[in-house]
CSV table of C-alpha atoms in Angstrom, one decimal:
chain,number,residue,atom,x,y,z
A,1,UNK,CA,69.8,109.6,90.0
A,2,UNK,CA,70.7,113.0,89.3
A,3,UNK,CA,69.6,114.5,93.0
A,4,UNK,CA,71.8,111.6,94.4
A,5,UNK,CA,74.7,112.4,92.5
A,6,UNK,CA,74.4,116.0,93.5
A,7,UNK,CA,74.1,114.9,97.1
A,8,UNK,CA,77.4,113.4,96.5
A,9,UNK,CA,79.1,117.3,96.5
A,10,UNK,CA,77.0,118.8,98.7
A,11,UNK,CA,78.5,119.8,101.6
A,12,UNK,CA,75.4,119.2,103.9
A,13,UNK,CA,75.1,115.2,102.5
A,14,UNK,CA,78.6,114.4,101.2
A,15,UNK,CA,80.6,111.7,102.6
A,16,UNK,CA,83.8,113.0,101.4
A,17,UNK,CA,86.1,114.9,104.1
A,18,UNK,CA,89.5,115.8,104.3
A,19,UNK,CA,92.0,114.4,106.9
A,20,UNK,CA,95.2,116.3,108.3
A,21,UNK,CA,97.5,116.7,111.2
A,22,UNK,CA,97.3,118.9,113.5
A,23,UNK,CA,99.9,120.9,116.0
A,24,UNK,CA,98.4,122.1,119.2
A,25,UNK,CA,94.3,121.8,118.5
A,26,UNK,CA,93.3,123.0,122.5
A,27,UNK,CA,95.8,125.8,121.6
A,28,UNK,CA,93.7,128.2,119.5
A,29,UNK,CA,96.7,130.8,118.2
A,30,UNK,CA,99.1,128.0,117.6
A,31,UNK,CA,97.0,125.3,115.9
A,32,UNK,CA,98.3,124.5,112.7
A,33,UNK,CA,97.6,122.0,109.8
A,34,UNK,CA,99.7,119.6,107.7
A,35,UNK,CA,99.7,116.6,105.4
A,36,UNK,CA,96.2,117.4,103.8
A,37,UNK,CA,94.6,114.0,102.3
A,38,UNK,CA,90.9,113.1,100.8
A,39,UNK,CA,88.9,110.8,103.3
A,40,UNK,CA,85.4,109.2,103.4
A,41,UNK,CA,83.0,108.0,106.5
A,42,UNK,CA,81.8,104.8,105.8
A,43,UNK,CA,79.5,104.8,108.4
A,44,UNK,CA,79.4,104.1,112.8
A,45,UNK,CA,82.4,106.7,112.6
A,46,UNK,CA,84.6,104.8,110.3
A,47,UNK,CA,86.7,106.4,108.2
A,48,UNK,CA,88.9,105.3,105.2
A,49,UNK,CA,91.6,107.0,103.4
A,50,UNK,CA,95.1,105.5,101.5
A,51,UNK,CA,97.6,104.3,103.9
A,52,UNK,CA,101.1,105.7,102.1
A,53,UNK,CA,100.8,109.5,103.3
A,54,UNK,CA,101.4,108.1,106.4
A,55,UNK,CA,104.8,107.1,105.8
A,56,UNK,CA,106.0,109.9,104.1
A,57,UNK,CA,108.0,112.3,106.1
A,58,UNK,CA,106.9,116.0,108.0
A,59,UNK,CA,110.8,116.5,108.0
A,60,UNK,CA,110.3,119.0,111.1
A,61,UNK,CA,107.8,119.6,113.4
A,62,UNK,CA,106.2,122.7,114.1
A,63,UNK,CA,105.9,122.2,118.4
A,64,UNK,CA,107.0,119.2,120.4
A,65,UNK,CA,106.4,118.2,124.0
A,66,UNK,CA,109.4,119.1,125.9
A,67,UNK,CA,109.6,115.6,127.8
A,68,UNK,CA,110.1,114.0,124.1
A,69,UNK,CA,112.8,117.0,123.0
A,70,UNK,CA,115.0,116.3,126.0
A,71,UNK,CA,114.7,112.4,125.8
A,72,UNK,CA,115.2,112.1,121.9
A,73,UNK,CA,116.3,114.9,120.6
A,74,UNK,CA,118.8,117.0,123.0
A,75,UNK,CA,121.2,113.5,124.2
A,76,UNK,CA,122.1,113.5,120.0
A,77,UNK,CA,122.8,117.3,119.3
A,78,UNK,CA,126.6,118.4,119.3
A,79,UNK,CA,126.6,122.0,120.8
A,80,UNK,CA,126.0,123.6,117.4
A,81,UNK,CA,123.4,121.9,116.8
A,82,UNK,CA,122.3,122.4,120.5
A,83,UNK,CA,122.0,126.2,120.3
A,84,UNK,CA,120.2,126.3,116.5
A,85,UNK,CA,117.6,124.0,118.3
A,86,UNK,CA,117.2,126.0,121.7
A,87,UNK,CA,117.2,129.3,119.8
A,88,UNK,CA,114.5,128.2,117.1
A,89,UNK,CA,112.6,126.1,119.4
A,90,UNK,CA,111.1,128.2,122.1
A,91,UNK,CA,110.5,126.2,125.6
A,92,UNK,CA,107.2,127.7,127.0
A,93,UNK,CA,107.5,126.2,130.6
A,94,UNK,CA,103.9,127.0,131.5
A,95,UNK,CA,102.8,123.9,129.2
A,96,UNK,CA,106.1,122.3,128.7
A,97,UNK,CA,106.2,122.3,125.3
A,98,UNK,CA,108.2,123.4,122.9
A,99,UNK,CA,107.4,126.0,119.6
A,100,UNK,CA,109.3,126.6,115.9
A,101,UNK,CA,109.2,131.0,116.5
A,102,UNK,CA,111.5,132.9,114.2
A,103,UNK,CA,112.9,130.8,111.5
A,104,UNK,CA,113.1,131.5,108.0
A,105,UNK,CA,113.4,128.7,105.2
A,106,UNK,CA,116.7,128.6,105.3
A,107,UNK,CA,116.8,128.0,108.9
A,108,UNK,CA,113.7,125.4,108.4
A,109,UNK,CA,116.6,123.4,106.2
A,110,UNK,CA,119.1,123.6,108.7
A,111,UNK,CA,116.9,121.9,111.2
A,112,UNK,CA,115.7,119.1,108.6
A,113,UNK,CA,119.3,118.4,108.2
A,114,UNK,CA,120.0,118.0,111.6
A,115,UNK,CA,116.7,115.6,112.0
A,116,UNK,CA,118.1,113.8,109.2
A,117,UNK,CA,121.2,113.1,111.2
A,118,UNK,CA,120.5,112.2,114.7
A,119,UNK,CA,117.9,109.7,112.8
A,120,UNK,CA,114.8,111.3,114.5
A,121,UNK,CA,111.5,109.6,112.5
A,122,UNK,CA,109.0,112.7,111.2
A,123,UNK,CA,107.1,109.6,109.5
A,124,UNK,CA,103.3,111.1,110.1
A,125,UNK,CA,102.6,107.9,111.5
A,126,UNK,CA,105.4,108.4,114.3
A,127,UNK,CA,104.6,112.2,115.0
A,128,UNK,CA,100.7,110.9,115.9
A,129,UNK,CA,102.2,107.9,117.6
A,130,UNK,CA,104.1,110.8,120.0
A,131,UNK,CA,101.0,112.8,120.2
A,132,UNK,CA,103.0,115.3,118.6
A,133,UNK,CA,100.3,116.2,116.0
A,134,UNK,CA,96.8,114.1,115.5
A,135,UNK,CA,94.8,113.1,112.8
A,136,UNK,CA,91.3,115.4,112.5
A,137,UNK,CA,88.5,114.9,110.2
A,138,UNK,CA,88.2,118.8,108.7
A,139,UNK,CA,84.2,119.0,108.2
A,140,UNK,CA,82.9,122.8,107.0
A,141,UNK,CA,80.1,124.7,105.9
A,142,UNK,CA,79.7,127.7,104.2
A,143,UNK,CA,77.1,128.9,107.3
A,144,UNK,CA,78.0,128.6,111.2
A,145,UNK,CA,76.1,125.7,112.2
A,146,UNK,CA,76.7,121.9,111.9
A,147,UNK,CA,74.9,120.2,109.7
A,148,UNK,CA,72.2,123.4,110.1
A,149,UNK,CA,72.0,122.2,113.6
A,150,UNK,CA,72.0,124.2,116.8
A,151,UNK,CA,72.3,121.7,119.4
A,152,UNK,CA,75.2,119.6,117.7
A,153,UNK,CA,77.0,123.2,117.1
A,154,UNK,CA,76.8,123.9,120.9
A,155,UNK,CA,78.8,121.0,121.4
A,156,UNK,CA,82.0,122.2,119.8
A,157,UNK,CA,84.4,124.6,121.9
A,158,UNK,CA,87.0,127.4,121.0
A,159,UNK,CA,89.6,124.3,119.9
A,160,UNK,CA,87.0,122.2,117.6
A,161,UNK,CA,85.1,125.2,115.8
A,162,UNK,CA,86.5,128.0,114.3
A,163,UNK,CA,85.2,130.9,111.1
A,164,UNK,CA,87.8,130.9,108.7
A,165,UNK,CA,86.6,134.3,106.9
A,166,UNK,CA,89.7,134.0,104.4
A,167,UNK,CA,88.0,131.2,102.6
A,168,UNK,CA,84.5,132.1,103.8
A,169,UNK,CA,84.0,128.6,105.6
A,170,UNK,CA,83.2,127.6,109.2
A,171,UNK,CA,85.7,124.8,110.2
A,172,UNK,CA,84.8,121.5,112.6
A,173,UNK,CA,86.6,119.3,113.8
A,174,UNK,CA,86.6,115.7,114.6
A,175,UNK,CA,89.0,113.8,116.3
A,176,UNK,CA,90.6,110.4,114.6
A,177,UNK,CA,92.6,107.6,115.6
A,178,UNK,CA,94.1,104.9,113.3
A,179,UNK,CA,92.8,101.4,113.6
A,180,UNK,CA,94.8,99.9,110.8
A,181,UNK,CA,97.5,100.7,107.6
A,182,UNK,CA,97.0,98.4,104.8
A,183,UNK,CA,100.0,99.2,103.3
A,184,UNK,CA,100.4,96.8,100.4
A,185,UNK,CA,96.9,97.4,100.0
A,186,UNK,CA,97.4,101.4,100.4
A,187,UNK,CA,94.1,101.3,102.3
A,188,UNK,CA,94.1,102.8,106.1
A,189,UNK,CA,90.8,102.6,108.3
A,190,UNK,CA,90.6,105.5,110.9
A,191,UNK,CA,87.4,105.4,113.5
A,192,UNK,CA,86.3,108.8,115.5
A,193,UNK,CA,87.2,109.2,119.0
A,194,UNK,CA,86.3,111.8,122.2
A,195,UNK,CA,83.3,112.6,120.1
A,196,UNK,CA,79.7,112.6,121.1
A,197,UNK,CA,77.8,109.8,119.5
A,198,UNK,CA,74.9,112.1,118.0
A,199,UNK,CA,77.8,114.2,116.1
A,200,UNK,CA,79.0,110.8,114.6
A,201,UNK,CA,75.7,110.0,113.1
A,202,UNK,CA,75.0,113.4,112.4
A,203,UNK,CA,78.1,113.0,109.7
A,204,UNK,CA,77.1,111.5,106.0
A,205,UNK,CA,78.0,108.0,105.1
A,206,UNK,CA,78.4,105.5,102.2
A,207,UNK,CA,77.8,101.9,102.2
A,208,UNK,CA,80.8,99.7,101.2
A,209,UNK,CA,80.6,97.2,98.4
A,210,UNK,CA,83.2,94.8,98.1
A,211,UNK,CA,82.7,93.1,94.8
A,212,UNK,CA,85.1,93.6,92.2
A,213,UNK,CA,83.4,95.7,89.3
A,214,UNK,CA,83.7,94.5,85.5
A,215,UNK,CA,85.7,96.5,83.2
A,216,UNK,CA,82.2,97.8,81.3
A,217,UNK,CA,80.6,99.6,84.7
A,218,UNK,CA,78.9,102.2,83.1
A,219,UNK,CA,77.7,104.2,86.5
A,220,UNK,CA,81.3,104.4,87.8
A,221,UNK,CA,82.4,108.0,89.6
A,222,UNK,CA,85.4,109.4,91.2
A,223,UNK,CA,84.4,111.7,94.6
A,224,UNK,CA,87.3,114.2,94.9
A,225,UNK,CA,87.7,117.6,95.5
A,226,UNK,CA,87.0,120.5,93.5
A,227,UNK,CA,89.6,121.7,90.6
A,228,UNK,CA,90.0,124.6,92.1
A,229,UNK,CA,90.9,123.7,96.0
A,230,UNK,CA,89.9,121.5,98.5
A,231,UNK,CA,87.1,122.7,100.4
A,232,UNK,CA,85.2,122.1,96.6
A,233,UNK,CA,83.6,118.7,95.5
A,234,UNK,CA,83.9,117.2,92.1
A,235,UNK,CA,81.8,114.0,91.0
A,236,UNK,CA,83.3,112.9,87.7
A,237,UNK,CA,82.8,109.7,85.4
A,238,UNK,CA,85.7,107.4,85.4
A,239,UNK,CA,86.2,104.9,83.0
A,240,UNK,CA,87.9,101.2,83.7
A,241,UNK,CA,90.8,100.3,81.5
A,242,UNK,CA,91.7,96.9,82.7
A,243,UNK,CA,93.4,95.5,86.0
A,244,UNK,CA,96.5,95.0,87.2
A,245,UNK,CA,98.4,92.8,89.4
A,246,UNK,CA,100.2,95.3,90.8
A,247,UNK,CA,103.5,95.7,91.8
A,248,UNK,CA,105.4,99.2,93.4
A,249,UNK,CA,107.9,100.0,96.1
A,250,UNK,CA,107.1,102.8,98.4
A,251,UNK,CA,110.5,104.1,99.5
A,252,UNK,CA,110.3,104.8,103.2
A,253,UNK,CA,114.1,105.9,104.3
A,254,UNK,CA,113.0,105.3,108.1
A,255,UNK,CA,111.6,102.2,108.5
A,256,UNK,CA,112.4,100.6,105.3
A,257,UNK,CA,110.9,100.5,101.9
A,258,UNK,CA,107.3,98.6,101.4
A,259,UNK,CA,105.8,96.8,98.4
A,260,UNK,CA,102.0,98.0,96.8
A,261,UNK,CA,101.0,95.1,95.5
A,262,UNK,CA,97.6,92.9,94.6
A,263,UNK,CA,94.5,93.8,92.3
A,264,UNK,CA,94.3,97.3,91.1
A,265,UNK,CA,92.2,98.6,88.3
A,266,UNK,CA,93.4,100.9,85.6
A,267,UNK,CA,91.0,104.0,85.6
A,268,UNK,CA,90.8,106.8,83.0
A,269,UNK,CA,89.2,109.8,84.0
A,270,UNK,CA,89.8,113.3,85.4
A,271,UNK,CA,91.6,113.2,88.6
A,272,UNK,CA,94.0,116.4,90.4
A,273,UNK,CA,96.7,115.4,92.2
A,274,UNK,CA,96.0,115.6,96.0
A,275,UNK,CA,93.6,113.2,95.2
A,276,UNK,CA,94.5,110.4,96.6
A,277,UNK,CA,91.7,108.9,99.3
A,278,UNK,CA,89.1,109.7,97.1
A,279,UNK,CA,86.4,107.0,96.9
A,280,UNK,CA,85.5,105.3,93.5
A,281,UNK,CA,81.5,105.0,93.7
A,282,UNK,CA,79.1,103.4,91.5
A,283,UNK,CA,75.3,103.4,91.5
A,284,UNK,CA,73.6,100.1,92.5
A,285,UNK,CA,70.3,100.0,90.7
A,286,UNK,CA,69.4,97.1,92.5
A,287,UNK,CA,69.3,98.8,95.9
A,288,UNK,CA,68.8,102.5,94.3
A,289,UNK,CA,72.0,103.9,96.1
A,290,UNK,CA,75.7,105.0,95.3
A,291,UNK,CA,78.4,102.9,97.3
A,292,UNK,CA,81.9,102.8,97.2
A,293,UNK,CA,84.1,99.7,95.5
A,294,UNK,CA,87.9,101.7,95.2
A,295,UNK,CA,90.1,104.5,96.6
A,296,UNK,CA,92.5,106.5,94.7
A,297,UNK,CA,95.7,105.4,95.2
A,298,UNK,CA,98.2,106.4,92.9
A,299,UNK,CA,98.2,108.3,89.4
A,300,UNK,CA,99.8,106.3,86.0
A,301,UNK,CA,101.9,108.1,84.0
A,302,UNK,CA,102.8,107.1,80.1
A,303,UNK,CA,106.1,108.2,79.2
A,304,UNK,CA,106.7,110.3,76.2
A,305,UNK,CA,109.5,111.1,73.8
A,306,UNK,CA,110.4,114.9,73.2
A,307,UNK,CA,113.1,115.8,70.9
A,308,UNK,CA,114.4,111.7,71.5
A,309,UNK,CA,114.3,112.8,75.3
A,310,UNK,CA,112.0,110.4,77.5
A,311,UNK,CA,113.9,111.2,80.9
A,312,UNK,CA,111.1,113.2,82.9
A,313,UNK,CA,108.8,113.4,80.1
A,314,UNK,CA,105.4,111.6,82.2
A,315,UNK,CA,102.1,112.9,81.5
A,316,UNK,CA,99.4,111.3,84.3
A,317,UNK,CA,96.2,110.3,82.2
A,318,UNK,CA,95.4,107.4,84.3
A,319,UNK,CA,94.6,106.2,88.0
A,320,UNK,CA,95.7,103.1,90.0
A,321,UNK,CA,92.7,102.5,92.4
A,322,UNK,CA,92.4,99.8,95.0
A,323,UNK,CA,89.4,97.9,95.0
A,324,UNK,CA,87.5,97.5,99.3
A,325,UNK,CA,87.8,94.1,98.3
A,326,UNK,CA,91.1,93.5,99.0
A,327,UNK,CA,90.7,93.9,103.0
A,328,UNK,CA,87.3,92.7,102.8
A,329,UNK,CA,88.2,90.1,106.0
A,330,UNK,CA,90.0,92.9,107.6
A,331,UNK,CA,87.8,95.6,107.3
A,332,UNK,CA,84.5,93.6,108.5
A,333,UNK,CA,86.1,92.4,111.4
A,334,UNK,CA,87.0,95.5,112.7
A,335,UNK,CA,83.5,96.9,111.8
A,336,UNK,CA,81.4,93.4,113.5
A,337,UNK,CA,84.1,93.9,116.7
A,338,UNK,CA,83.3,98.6,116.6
């Protein structure tokens, strides 16, 4: 069991990714990155992460097609407003498309206030809806091939590969699309698009179990990345506390609050924050394989008193994780109907 669990971190056998946004990926010296979240291929190109970074809010946007700035964002802008947003967004009228150039934070704040008032949704959800940045799955390797593979490297161009000398990795990319947010669940299923088939398969997997585990799993990990940043891996025992029936209000100021709810188990065990989407796997001795039951959803604090002051005073010792079983139905019908 000890080579598979080292194939779990490996970055040549690992089925743990990241997922983030991207601004301008065909435009290699304006690409840029956002809203960074752990991810896992389940197999055929499937992809499952948690489904509340999707709701939370960019706050700006770093480029914008012009079509959408003069539709939704110019009709709502007093003339103040007006000229802050023409001089800090710069129109290139080659590609019709608009770029942040120039700004300090303090003119960054200035244009999230004026977002905030003309009611214009930076929901990451929305921003991909617009095309105005698109969910990639971020694959690299420490050496200039994919997957040690010649051939499959040829098939990535100038926008989808790129060396990245500053943390001595070679960077893939892989376009996404959501299928479906579970949002009570905090469960969301992506599936790869615009990519050649042999890539897909190319691309570690893990099997899916959807029972719900007893409390006394003794071969229970968390996948997540490293300690010290995220192109690392870290397998790490977890422990089971109990369950919940769970219960939490995601505050969404756009399109309205939403309720986590459902079975979650209580999970003791290392885990850094960013690490939500990580997969909870356990080793099936039956089949001689890991597979993955949970994701990390949300971190439990226990409140403590210092100097009779409990205001602030959390310290996160504990994990909420959803169990697959909860969209069981859901999930297999969307991977039957792939």
């Amino acid at each position: 069991m000890l080579n598979k669990k080292l194939d779990l971190i490996n970055e040549q056998t690992s089925p743990l990714f990241r997922i983030m946004c991207i601004y301008n990926v065909n435009e290699p010296d304006r690409k840029q990155f956002d809203n960074n979240i752990c991810a896992f291929h389940i197999g055929n190109g499937f992809v499952l992460s948690v489904a509340h970074n999707l709701k939370t809010e960019a706050q700006f946007f770093k480029s914008i097609n012009n079509e959408i700035y003069t539709q939704e964002i110019l009709p709502f802008l007093n003339p103040t407003q007006l000229k802050i947003f023409e001089q800090y967004y710069v129109l290139d009228s080659f590609i019709n498309k608009r770029y942040l150039n120039n700004v300090n934070q303090q003119n960054v704040q200035t244009i999230i206030e004026i977002l905030k008032q003309i009611n214009f949704d930076t929901r990451w959800v929305t921003l991909a809806e617009k095309n105005i940045c698109l969910p990639y799955l971020i694959v690299q390797f420490k050496e200039n091939k994919f997957y040690n593979d010649e051939s499959l490297t040829a098939q990535f161009d100038t926008s989808t590969y790129f060396h990245e000398p500053a943390i001595n990795r070679h960077t893939f990319l892989v376009e996404l699309e959501l299928v479906e947010a579970f949002y009570s669940e905090d469960i969301a299923l992506y599936k790869m698009i615009n990519t050649p088939q042999n890539i897909i398969s190319k691309l570690p997997s893990i099997p899916v179990d959807f029972s719900v585990l007893n409390d006394d799993e003794s071969n229970l990990y968390c996948l997540q990345s490293s300690p010290g940043g995220f192109m690392g891996r870290l397998l790490n025992k977890a422990q089971m506390e109990g369950y919940l029936d769970h219960h939490g209000t995601f505050v969404d100021s756009v399109g309205g609050n939403f309720v986590f709810e459902g079975l979650r188990y209580l999970i003791k065990g290392y885990f850094r924050f960013g690490s939500s989407g990580a997969p909870y796997v356990f080793y099936d001795n039956i089949s001689e394989q890991f597979k993955v039951n949970a994701i990390q959803s949300e971190a439990s604090p226990i409140q403590l008193s210092i100097n009779n002051n409990r205001e602030g005073n959390f310290q996160y010792v504990n994990a909420i994780a959803s169990p697959l079983s909860l969209v069981k139905e859901k999930l297999q019908m969307h991977l039957v109907n792939r």
